[in-house]
C-alpha cells in the first residue's frame, strides 16, 4: 500500500496517494478499544484511481501544504510507521507494540494525571517490571540499608520537585508510581527492540564517539563503592528530536568494550524518549556496553523501585534560571555492604530503590571509575554542529548562576564512608562547543562547572 495521508472534513474523507497522485473512494469508521480500555477511531479507505478528481485533489494538496492540519511531529510519526515496515506488516507492528506495552505497563490500582500530560500508574511494588527478570522472579523489594558514614542531607528539603506531585495526588503505600508508556513513545524509537535503550556505542573518556560529546570530571585508579553530588537542573534547548542533553553520574566497571558495566542517574531532556522538552529524572544500567542489557528507568526488568513518592522518568520542577534562582538535586549511589546491591537516593534523603547485584558482572564487586558531567548527541542533521545545549547552554567560565555545576562531589570507599575526591581530572571532547573546569573550596568541596551552547563561531 502506498503511503497515505487523509483528512476528514464535515463527514467527507479525502485520501491521497502521493505516488499515484490521486485517489477517489469511500471511507468507513471503525471504533477500536485497546488493551488499556482506551477508545480509538480508525478510518478504513477503499479507493480507485480517477482522473476526474485531479484538479480537486491537486488544489487540496496545495491547501494542505500552506495550511497544514496536523503537526510536523504527528506527520513524522505517521511517516516513520509506514516507511519502517513493508506493506502488510503495519498490523503486525502494532500488535508487537501493544504486546510490549502489556509487558511494561503493569496493572494499576490508581492512576494520576500529571499537569505536564504524563499518566502515572500506581502499581503494586511486587508487580513492577523488575520482577519479570529471571533472577528476580519470586522475590520482593528489600528493606533499605544504612547510608554511608559521613552522610548528610543536601539540596532542597521540599519533596515537590516533580511536576506530577503538583496534582495533589499520591500513590498508596505498597505501590510505586510508574510513568505510563504509550504507542507514540515506542513509535518515536528506531525499533521496539531499541526502545528505552541508549544507542550502541563505545563509552570512552578520552574522545567523542558516535556523535556523543561529553564534558566530564572523573576519578579512576582505585576501588569505588558509590558516589554523591548535587547537580543544578536546567531546561537546555534540544534542537533535533533524535538528540538529547543530559547531566548525570556514571558508576563504571569493566573494560571499555563488550563487558562494560555502568550504573547511571541524573536529569535529561530527550524528545525521542519522552516526546517533550522537560528535564526529567532518569536512571540507566547496562552490563554489556549498551548492547543487549539494561535500559532507561523502568522500561525493562532490572531496577527495583521501593518508593511511592518518586516517579523515575517524570519531569523535574522547578529548574534553574540564568542569573537568577538555582535549583539543584542531590544524588547518592552506594553499594550496600551487606547484600551488595547498589542503592539510589534522589533529592533530600528519599530512597528510590536499587540495582540488584545479580544484574552485573564487574559491578558485583566494585567500580573502577566514577564520572560526573554532561553529555549531548550531535547528529549534525543540518550539516554543521548541533545547537543542542549542554547544561545551562553557557560555558563554564561564566560561573555560578549562569553555568551548570556539580558540587560536593564525593565517592564511597571500601569502608562505606563518603570521602572527598582525590586526583579529579576533567575532560571536554570538544571544548569549543562544551567545556568544563574544576575546583575545590570549603563550602562546595570538589566541584565542576561545565556546559555550552553547541554551535557558535568557534564551533561551526
Tab-separated table of C-alpha atoms in Angstrom:
chain	number	residue	atom	x	y	z
A	1	UNK	CA	0.000	0.000	0.000
A	2	UNK	CA	1.272	3.474	-0.851
A	3	UNK	CA	1.952	5.929	1.961
A	4	UNK	CA	-1.345	7.714	2.683
A	5	UNK	CA	-2.349	10.972	4.308
A	6	UNK	CA	-6.021	11.519	4.964
A	7	UNK	CA	-8.125	14.302	6.368
A	8	UNK	CA	-11.777	14.148	7.391
A	9	UNK	CA	-13.863	17.262	6.925
A	10	UNK	CA	-17.607	17.516	7.634
A	11	UNK	CA	-18.134	13.821	7.160
A	12	UNK	CA	-16.205	13.544	3.909
A	13	UNK	CA	-12.943	11.635	3.803
A	14	UNK	CA	-10.211	12.575	1.312
A	15	UNK	CA	-7.485	10.058	0.554
A	16	UNK	CA	-4.193	10.933	-1.064
A	17	UNK	CA	-1.677	8.578	-2.606
A	18	UNK	CA	1.483	10.630	-3.018
A	19	UNK	CA	2.978	8.249	-5.553
A	20	UNK	CA	-0.107	7.808	-7.773
A	21	UNK	CA	-1.055	11.439	-7.082
A	22	UNK	CA	-4.814	10.998	-6.724
A	23	UNK	CA	-7.441	8.682	-5.316
A	24	UNK	CA	-11.206	8.625	-5.103
A	25	UNK	CA	-13.150	6.380	-2.790
A	26	UNK	CA	-15.127	5.997	0.357
A	27	UNK	CA	-14.012	5.815	3.966
A	28	UNK	CA	-15.661	3.992	6.829
A	29	UNK	CA	-15.093	4.470	10.539
A	30	UNK	CA	-14.217	1.686	12.920
A	31	UNK	CA	-14.099	2.175	16.676
A	32	UNK	CA	-11.481	0.098	18.471
A	33	UNK	CA	-10.694	-0.271	22.148
A	34	UNK	CA	-7.080	-1.050	23.017
A	35	UNK	CA	-5.666	-3.250	25.726
A	36	UNK	CA	-5.879	-0.456	28.300
A	37	UNK	CA	-9.523	0.456	27.695
A	38	UNK	CA	-8.784	3.483	25.543
A	39	UNK	CA	-11.106	4.004	22.559
A	40	UNK	CA	-9.653	4.878	19.183
A	41	UNK	CA	-11.467	5.645	15.933
A	42	UNK	CA	-9.864	4.312	12.768
A	43	UNK	CA	-10.900	5.137	9.213
A	44	UNK	CA	-10.632	2.469	6.562
A	45	UNK	CA	-10.262	3.523	2.949
A	46	UNK	CA	-11.437	1.849	-0.258
A	47	UNK	CA	-10.358	3.731	-3.318
A	48	UNK	CA	-9.902	3.552	-7.064
A	49	UNK	CA	-7.900	5.679	-9.480
A	50	UNK	CA	-9.982	8.508	-11.003
A	51	UNK	CA	-8.604	11.236	-13.283
A	52	UNK	CA	-11.705	13.447	-12.963
A	53	UNK	CA	-10.700	14.456	-9.458
A	54	UNK	CA	-7.183	15.610	-10.389
A	55	UNK	CA	-7.893	19.389	-10.156
A	56	UNK	CA	-9.735	18.993	-6.853
A	57	UNK	CA	-7.093	16.752	-5.358
A	58	UNK	CA	-4.237	18.984	-6.540
A	59	UNK	CA	-5.898	22.062	-5.049
A	60	UNK	CA	-6.463	20.277	-1.764
A	61	UNK	CA	-2.848	19.113	-1.599
A	62	UNK	CA	-1.688	22.706	-2.177
A	63	UNK	CA	-4.054	23.840	0.581
A	64	UNK	CA	-2.544	21.321	2.969
A	65	UNK	CA	0.977	22.453	2.122
A	66	UNK	CA	0.202	26.013	3.139
A	67	UNK	CA	-2.367	25.301	5.846
A	68	UNK	CA	-1.319	22.038	7.499
A	69	UNK	CA	-3.928	20.382	9.673
A	70	UNK	CA	-1.547	18.122	11.581
A	71	UNK	CA	1.647	18.913	13.405
A	72	UNK	CA	5.046	18.098	11.951
A	73	UNK	CA	5.659	15.714	14.828
A	74	UNK	CA	2.433	13.818	14.128
A	75	UNK	CA	3.213	13.546	10.429
A	76	UNK	CA	6.762	12.356	11.175
A	77	UNK	CA	5.437	9.616	13.451
A	78	UNK	CA	2.977	8.609	10.692
A	79	UNK	CA	5.734	8.603	8.072
A	80	UNK	CA	8.106	6.510	10.180
A	81	UNK	CA	5.364	3.987	10.917
A	82	UNK	CA	4.720	3.442	7.225
A	83	UNK	CA	8.285	3.561	5.938
A	84	UNK	CA	9.830	1.332	8.581
A	85	UNK	CA	7.789	-1.691	7.543
A	86	UNK	CA	6.836	-3.156	4.175
A	87	UNK	CA	3.184	-3.418	3.074
A	88	UNK	CA	1.257	-5.900	5.151
A	89	UNK	CA	3.487	-5.512	8.195
A	90	UNK	CA	1.836	-2.482	9.813
A	91	UNK	CA	-0.754	-4.503	11.696
A	92	UNK	CA	1.984	-6.859	12.869
A	93	UNK	CA	3.980	-3.896	14.148
A	94	UNK	CA	1.014	-2.522	16.092
A	95	UNK	CA	0.404	-5.956	17.608
A	96	UNK	CA	4.069	-6.150	18.670
A	97	UNK	CA	3.905	-2.669	20.175
A	98	UNK	CA	0.787	-3.498	22.160
A	99	UNK	CA	2.295	-6.754	23.371
A	100	UNK	CA	5.342	-4.816	24.555
A	101	UNK	CA	3.114	-2.247	26.258
A	102	UNK	CA	1.361	-5.024	28.136
A	103	UNK	CA	4.743	-6.207	29.343
A	104	UNK	CA	5.939	-2.876	30.744
A	105	UNK	CA	2.634	-1.167	31.673
A	106	UNK	CA	1.553	-3.112	34.720
A	107	UNK	CA	-1.997	-3.189	36.177
A	108	UNK	CA	-2.637	-0.072	38.248
A	109	UNK	CA	-4.563	0.292	41.487
A	110	UNK	CA	-4.738	4.059	40.900
A	111	UNK	CA	-3.993	6.405	38.002
A	112	UNK	CA	-2.777	10.005	38.307
A	113	UNK	CA	-2.860	12.659	35.564
A	114	UNK	CA	0.198	14.933	35.712
A	115	UNK	CA	-0.052	18.630	34.749
A	116	UNK	CA	2.532	18.023	32.010
A	117	UNK	CA	0.408	15.365	30.309
A	118	UNK	CA	2.052	12.277	31.795
A	119	UNK	CA	-0.079	9.473	33.177
A	120	UNK	CA	1.286	7.856	36.340
A	121	UNK	CA	0.118	4.350	37.230
A	122	UNK	CA	0.305	3.293	40.878
A	123	UNK	CA	1.457	-0.322	40.607
A	124	UNK	CA	1.831	-2.812	43.433
A	125	UNK	CA	5.546	-2.895	44.272
A	126	UNK	CA	5.825	-6.671	43.808
A	127	UNK	CA	4.242	-6.390	40.331
A	128	UNK	CA	6.769	-3.886	38.942
A	129	UNK	CA	8.794	-4.760	35.804
A	130	UNK	CA	11.936	-5.656	37.806
A	131	UNK	CA	10.398	-8.911	38.965
A	132	UNK	CA	9.996	-10.143	35.395
A	133	UNK	CA	13.777	-10.627	35.372
A	134	UNK	CA	14.708	-14.344	35.618
A	135	UNK	CA	16.995	-13.840	38.621
A	136	UNK	CA	14.438	-11.689	40.473
A	137	UNK	CA	11.231	-13.643	39.904
A	138	UNK	CA	9.579	-14.662	43.139
A	139	UNK	CA	11.493	-12.110	45.230
A	140	UNK	CA	10.224	-8.929	46.886
A	141	UNK	CA	11.741	-5.457	47.404
A	142	UNK	CA	14.395	-5.353	50.119
A	143	UNK	CA	14.427	-3.101	53.159
A	144	UNK	CA	16.659	-0.013	52.949
A	145	UNK	CA	20.261	-0.307	54.141
A	146	UNK	CA	22.161	2.199	56.243
A	147	UNK	CA	23.573	5.233	54.461
A	148	UNK	CA	27.347	5.587	54.118
A	149	UNK	CA	29.270	7.104	57.021
A	150	UNK	CA	29.631	10.864	56.703
A	151	UNK	CA	26.235	11.165	55.015
A	152	UNK	CA	24.341	14.454	55.415
A	153	UNK	CA	21.168	15.695	53.748
A	154	UNK	CA	21.802	18.169	50.929
A	155	UNK	CA	19.680	20.076	48.476
A	156	UNK	CA	16.091	21.260	48.635
A	157	UNK	CA	14.057	19.982	51.597
A	158	UNK	CA	10.688	20.010	49.826
A	159	UNK	CA	9.573	16.836	48.077
A	160	UNK	CA	7.622	18.783	45.425
A	161	UNK	CA	10.379	18.606	42.832
A	162	UNK	CA	8.415	16.577	40.295
A	163	UNK	CA	5.586	18.083	38.275
A	164	UNK	CA	3.207	15.180	38.805
A	165	UNK	CA	3.253	15.759	42.574
A	166	UNK	CA	1.680	19.205	41.997
A	167	UNK	CA	-1.567	17.416	41.161
A	168	UNK	CA	-2.017	16.827	44.888
A	169	UNK	CA	-2.437	13.102	44.282
A	170	UNK	CA	-0.089	10.383	45.539
A	171	UNK	CA	0.312	6.650	45.223
A	172	UNK	CA	-0.826	4.464	48.143
A	173	UNK	CA	1.674	2.735	50.404
A	174	UNK	CA	2.800	-0.570	48.944
A	175	UNK	CA	2.670	0.786	45.384
A	176	UNK	CA	5.121	2.685	43.170
A	177	UNK	CA	4.372	5.375	40.545
A	178	UNK	CA	5.332	4.323	37.007
A	179	UNK	CA	5.099	6.691	34.041
A	180	UNK	CA	2.799	5.024	31.527
A	181	UNK	CA	4.384	4.241	28.151
A	182	UNK	CA	2.253	4.932	25.062
A	183	UNK	CA	2.234	3.684	21.479
A	184	UNK	CA	3.598	7.057	20.363
A	185	UNK	CA	6.547	6.700	22.759
A	186	UNK	CA	7.565	3.472	21.033
A	187	UNK	CA	6.876	4.795	17.528
A	188	UNK	CA	9.461	7.546	18.112
A	189	UNK	CA	12.168	4.911	18.707
A	190	UNK	CA	14.148	3.244	15.938
A	191	UNK	CA	12.648	-0.122	16.828
A	192	UNK	CA	10.770	-1.901	19.592
A	193	UNK	CA	13.975	-3.722	20.494
A	194	UNK	CA	15.904	-0.470	20.948
A	195	UNK	CA	13.108	1.420	22.726
A	196	UNK	CA	14.266	2.695	26.101
A	197	UNK	CA	17.910	1.943	25.395
A	198	UNK	CA	20.900	4.059	24.561
A	199	UNK	CA	22.478	3.855	21.137
A	200	UNK	CA	25.094	1.107	20.937
A	201	UNK	CA	28.405	2.921	21.223
A	202	UNK	CA	31.720	2.531	22.994
A	203	UNK	CA	31.896	4.562	26.212
A	204	UNK	CA	35.163	6.403	26.463
A	205	UNK	CA	36.658	9.204	28.496
A	206	UNK	CA	39.337	10.279	26.014
A	207	UNK	CA	37.346	11.103	22.876
A	208	UNK	CA	33.875	11.613	21.490
A	209	UNK	CA	32.251	8.696	19.766
A	210	UNK	CA	29.223	8.093	17.612
A	211	UNK	CA	28.158	11.735	17.716
A	212	UNK	CA	28.118	11.802	21.529
A	213	UNK	CA	30.054	14.654	23.141
A	214	UNK	CA	30.959	14.896	26.818
A	215	UNK	CA	32.264	17.371	29.359
A	216	UNK	CA	33.050	15.364	32.485
A	217	UNK	CA	35.071	15.215	35.652
A	218	UNK	CA	36.261	11.759	36.644
A	219	UNK	CA	38.310	9.731	39.089
A	220	UNK	CA	39.880	6.345	38.397
A	221	UNK	CA	42.664	4.080	39.597
A	222	UNK	CA	41.014	2.970	42.844
A	223	UNK	CA	38.094	0.869	44.060
A	224	UNK	CA	34.846	2.821	44.404
A	225	UNK	CA	31.657	1.744	46.154
A	226	UNK	CA	29.473	4.706	45.298
A	227	UNK	CA	29.293	8.424	44.537
A	228	UNK	CA	27.398	11.523	45.637
A	229	UNK	CA	26.886	15.041	44.270
A	230	UNK	CA	24.390	17.875	43.936
A	231	UNK	CA	23.510	18.999	40.384
A	232	UNK	CA	21.644	22.132	39.358
A	233	UNK	CA	18.765	21.442	36.965
A	234	UNK	CA	18.208	23.365	33.716
A	235	UNK	CA	15.999	23.012	30.656
A	236	UNK	CA	18.557	23.082	27.817
A	237	UNK	CA	17.409	23.569	24.251
A	238	UNK	CA	17.484	20.349	22.201
A	239	UNK	CA	17.233	21.235	18.521
A	240	UNK	CA	16.700	17.800	16.972
A	241	UNK	CA	14.114	15.303	18.140
A	242	UNK	CA	16.654	12.480	17.940
A	243	UNK	CA	19.229	14.256	20.112
A	244	UNK	CA	19.355	14.595	23.893
A	245	UNK	CA	21.103	16.618	26.573
A	246	UNK	CA	21.810	15.141	29.988
A	247	UNK	CA	23.677	15.699	33.227
A	248	UNK	CA	24.468	12.637	35.292
A	249	UNK	CA	26.775	10.483	37.401
A	250	UNK	CA	28.303	7.316	35.953
A	251	UNK	CA	29.489	4.455	38.181
A	252	UNK	CA	31.617	2.262	35.915
A	253	UNK	CA	33.471	-1.042	35.944
A	254	UNK	CA	34.937	-3.380	33.344
A	255	UNK	CA	36.843	-2.597	30.192
A	256	UNK	CA	35.587	-0.101	27.648
A	257	UNK	CA	34.499	-2.951	25.415
A	258	UNK	CA	31.753	-5.529	25.380
A	259	UNK	CA	31.868	-6.205	29.127
A	260	UNK	CA	31.350	-2.639	30.364
A	261	UNK	CA	29.091	-2.325	33.435
A	262	UNK	CA	27.530	1.053	34.263
A	263	UNK	CA	25.026	2.498	36.722
A	264	UNK	CA	23.787	5.963	35.805
A	265	UNK	CA	21.446	8.593	37.248
A	266	UNK	CA	20.733	12.269	36.657
A	267	UNK	CA	18.435	14.507	34.634
A	268	UNK	CA	17.924	14.630	30.884
A	269	UNK	CA	15.973	16.306	28.092
A	270	UNK	CA	15.118	13.708	25.442
A	271	UNK	CA	12.325	14.454	22.922
A	272	UNK	CA	12.669	10.994	21.395
A	273	UNK	CA	12.232	9.126	24.673
A	274	UNK	CA	9.588	11.338	26.312
A	275	UNK	CA	8.003	13.318	23.479
A	276	UNK	CA	8.701	16.727	25.021
A	277	UNK	CA	11.481	19.016	26.261
A	278	UNK	CA	11.038	18.805	30.029
A	279	UNK	CA	14.110	17.963	32.136
A	280	UNK	CA	13.389	14.561	33.674
A	281	UNK	CA	14.910	12.441	36.407
A	282	UNK	CA	16.307	9.248	34.889
A	283	UNK	CA	18.276	6.116	35.624
A	284	UNK	CA	20.165	3.699	33.390
A	285	UNK	CA	22.161	0.479	33.636
A	286	UNK	CA	23.993	-1.946	31.358
A	287	UNK	CA	26.284	-4.954	31.739
A	288	UNK	CA	27.475	-5.274	28.136
A	289	UNK	CA	28.315	-1.756	26.932
A	290	UNK	CA	24.737	-0.873	25.962
A	291	UNK	CA	24.303	-3.793	23.591
A	292	UNK	CA	21.545	-6.121	24.825
A	293	UNK	CA	21.152	-5.462	28.544
A	294	UNK	CA	19.768	-2.589	30.554
A	295	UNK	CA	17.506	0.339	29.837
A	296	UNK	CA	16.299	3.724	30.977
A	297	UNK	CA	14.134	3.966	34.079
A	298	UNK	CA	11.678	1.063	34.484
A	299	UNK	CA	11.387	0.291	30.767
A	300	UNK	CA	12.792	-3.201	31.291
A	301	UNK	CA	13.269	-5.580	34.198
A	302	UNK	CA	16.202	-4.703	36.451
A	303	UNK	CA	15.976	-1.689	38.747
A	304	UNK	CA	13.797	-2.331	41.820
A	305	UNK	CA	11.860	0.730	42.988
A	306	UNK	CA	10.887	0.936	46.665
A	307	UNK	CA	9.463	4.473	46.947
A	308	UNK	CA	5.875	5.594	46.324
A	309	UNK	CA	6.656	9.322	46.023
A	310	UNK	CA	9.235	9.449	43.201
A	311	UNK	CA	8.435	8.635	39.565
A	312	UNK	CA	11.512	7.753	37.528
A	313	UNK	CA	11.229	9.448	34.138
A	314	UNK	CA	8.956	12.214	35.466
A	315	UNK	CA	9.601	15.918	34.875
A	316	UNK	CA	11.536	17.905	37.482
A	317	UNK	CA	10.253	21.239	38.743
A	318	UNK	CA	11.416	23.909	39.364
A	319	UNK	CA	14.517	24.495	37.240
A	320	UNK	CA	17.381	26.975	37.451
A	321	UNK	CA	17.241	30.332	35.681
A	322	UNK	CA	20.093	32.285	34.105
A	323	UNK	CA	21.390	34.943	36.505
A	324	UNK	CA	18.552	34.006	38.836
A	325	UNK	CA	17.473	31.294	41.259
A	326	UNK	CA	19.351	28.000	41.243
A	327	UNK	CA	17.667	24.673	41.924
A	328	UNK	CA	19.727	21.561	42.462
A	329	UNK	CA	19.067	17.953	43.337
A	330	UNK	CA	21.252	15.625	45.344
A	331	UNK	CA	22.069	12.143	44.051
A	332	UNK	CA	23.673	9.336	46.025
A	333	UNK	CA	24.541	5.880	44.676
A	334	UNK	CA	26.182	3.394	47.000
A	335	UNK	CA	26.773	-0.317	47.410
A	336	UNK	CA	25.106	-1.971	50.386
A	337	UNK	CA	27.940	-3.799	52.190
A	338	UNK	CA	25.543	-6.472	53.463
A	339	UNK	CA	23.745	-7.577	50.289
A	340	UNK	CA	25.899	-5.978	47.592
A	341	UNK	CA	23.057	-4.146	45.849
A	342	UNK	CA	23.553	-0.617	44.510
A	343	UNK	CA	21.053	1.821	46.086
A	344	UNK	CA	19.892	5.190	44.766
A	345	UNK	CA	18.818	8.278	46.705
A	346	UNK	CA	17.242	11.237	44.911
A	347	UNK	CA	16.639	14.675	46.401
A	348	UNK	CA	16.680	15.155	50.125
A	349	UNK	CA	17.061	11.759	51.757
A	350	UNK	CA	14.470	9.898	49.647
A	351	UNK	CA	15.475	6.347	48.742
A	352	UNK	CA	14.252	5.452	45.263
A	353	UNK	CA	15.333	1.806	45.046
A	354	UNK	CA	18.252	-0.360	43.990
A	355	UNK	CA	20.017	-2.183	41.183
A	356	UNK	CA	20.395	-5.826	42.328
A	357	UNK	CA	23.999	-7.038	42.397
A	358	UNK	CA	22.899	-10.119	40.432
A	359	UNK	CA	22.362	-7.947	37.337
A	360	UNK	CA	26.078	-7.269	36.996
A	361	UNK	CA	29.418	-8.919	36.439
A	362	UNK	CA	32.185	-6.431	37.338
A	363	UNK	CA	29.921	-4.237	39.472
A	364	UNK	CA	29.116	-7.175	41.726
A	365	UNK	CA	32.345	-6.214	43.421
A	366	UNK	CA	33.198	-2.525	42.966
A	367	UNK	CA	33.540	0.287	40.442
A	368	UNK	CA	36.829	1.285	38.860
A	369	UNK	CA	35.771	4.758	37.679
A	370	UNK	CA	33.246	7.456	38.590
A	371	UNK	CA	32.263	10.267	36.217
A	372	UNK	CA	30.267	13.479	36.753
A	373	UNK	CA	29.157	15.783	33.962
A	374	UNK	CA	27.185	16.339	30.783
A	375	UNK	CA	26.565	14.569	27.505
A	376	UNK	CA	24.792	15.565	24.279
A	377	UNK	CA	24.122	13.912	20.944
A	378	UNK	CA	25.485	15.842	17.965
A	379	UNK	CA	23.665	14.397	14.950
A	380	UNK	CA	24.828	17.166	12.585
A	381	UNK	CA	21.419	16.950	10.930
A	382	UNK	CA	21.889	20.345	9.237
A	383	UNK	CA	25.439	19.578	8.100
A	384	UNK	CA	27.038	21.568	10.914
A	385	UNK	CA	27.471	21.104	14.647
A	386	UNK	CA	24.220	20.904	16.574
A	387	UNK	CA	22.882	23.852	18.554
A	388	UNK	CA	21.663	21.482	21.273
A	389	UNK	CA	22.783	22.924	24.595
A	390	UNK	CA	24.574	21.171	27.436
A	391	UNK	CA	23.599	22.176	30.961
A	392	UNK	CA	22.544	25.823	31.034
A	393	UNK	CA	23.738	26.383	27.486
A	394	UNK	CA	26.596	28.585	28.747
A	395	UNK	CA	30.303	27.891	29.130
A	396	UNK	CA	31.869	27.001	32.463
A	397	UNK	CA	33.747	30.311	32.753
A	398	UNK	CA	30.507	32.206	33.442
A	399	UNK	CA	30.364	30.610	36.882
A	400	UNK	CA	27.603	30.485	39.474
A	401	UNK	CA	24.086	31.455	38.436
A	402	UNK	CA	24.941	31.123	34.760
A	403	UNK	CA	26.777	27.838	34.206
A	404	UNK	CA	25.807	24.314	35.213
A	405	UNK	CA	27.571	22.737	38.168
A	406	UNK	CA	28.147	19.632	40.226
A	407	UNK	CA	29.022	20.418	43.846
A	408	UNK	CA	30.031	18.466	46.945
A	409	UNK	CA	31.288	15.630	44.768
A	410	UNK	CA	32.298	12.583	46.807
A	411	UNK	CA	32.908	8.854	46.445
A	412	UNK	CA	32.219	5.939	48.781
A	413	UNK	CA	35.272	3.927	49.831
A	414	UNK	CA	35.738	0.276	50.849
A	415	UNK	CA	34.655	1.109	54.429
A	416	UNK	CA	31.277	2.512	53.287
A	417	UNK	CA	32.443	6.059	54.034
A	418	UNK	CA	31.859	9.167	51.930
A	419	UNK	CA	35.207	10.825	51.181
A	420	UNK	CA	36.369	13.753	49.005
A	421	UNK	CA	37.652	13.090	45.517
A	422	UNK	CA	41.363	12.655	45.013
A	423	UNK	CA	43.051	13.409	41.710
A	424	UNK	CA	39.941	14.716	39.943
A	425	UNK	CA	40.517	15.073	36.201
A	426	UNK	CA	38.375	16.984	33.724
A	427	UNK	CA	37.835	16.362	30.036
A	428	UNK	CA	35.809	18.032	27.284
A	429	UNK	CA	35.591	16.201	23.976
A	430	UNK	CA	35.042	19.452	22.070
A	431	UNK	CA	35.836	22.437	24.344
A	432	UNK	CA	34.881	24.990	21.686
A	433	UNK	CA	31.322	23.648	21.906
A	434	UNK	CA	31.076	22.464	25.531
A	435	UNK	CA	33.754	22.941	28.172
A	436	UNK	CA	34.474	22.164	31.828
A	437	UNK	CA	36.611	23.374	34.737
A	438	UNK	CA	37.043	22.008	38.235
A	439	UNK	CA	37.825	23.442	41.643
A	440	UNK	CA	37.640	22.954	45.393
A	441	UNK	CA	36.605	25.179	48.309
A	442	UNK	CA	35.431	24.884	51.896
A	443	UNK	CA	31.720	25.148	51.095
A	444	UNK	CA	31.311	23.106	47.929
A	445	UNK	CA	34.246	20.747	48.370
A	446	UNK	CA	35.070	19.294	44.955
A	447	UNK	CA	33.016	20.905	42.200
A	448	UNK	CA	32.873	21.393	38.444
A	449	UNK	CA	31.281	23.938	36.134
A	450	UNK	CA	30.510	22.604	32.659
A	451	UNK	CA	28.330	23.062	29.562
A	452	UNK	CA	27.986	25.212	26.484
A	453	UNK	CA	25.756	26.304	23.596
A	454	UNK	CA	26.942	23.888	20.948
A	455	UNK	CA	27.179	25.635	17.596
A	456	UNK	CA	28.838	29.063	17.798
A	457	UNK	CA	31.555	30.963	15.861
A	458	UNK	CA	34.260	28.761	17.465
A	459	UNK	CA	32.160	25.607	16.975
A	460	UNK	CA	30.852	25.715	13.397
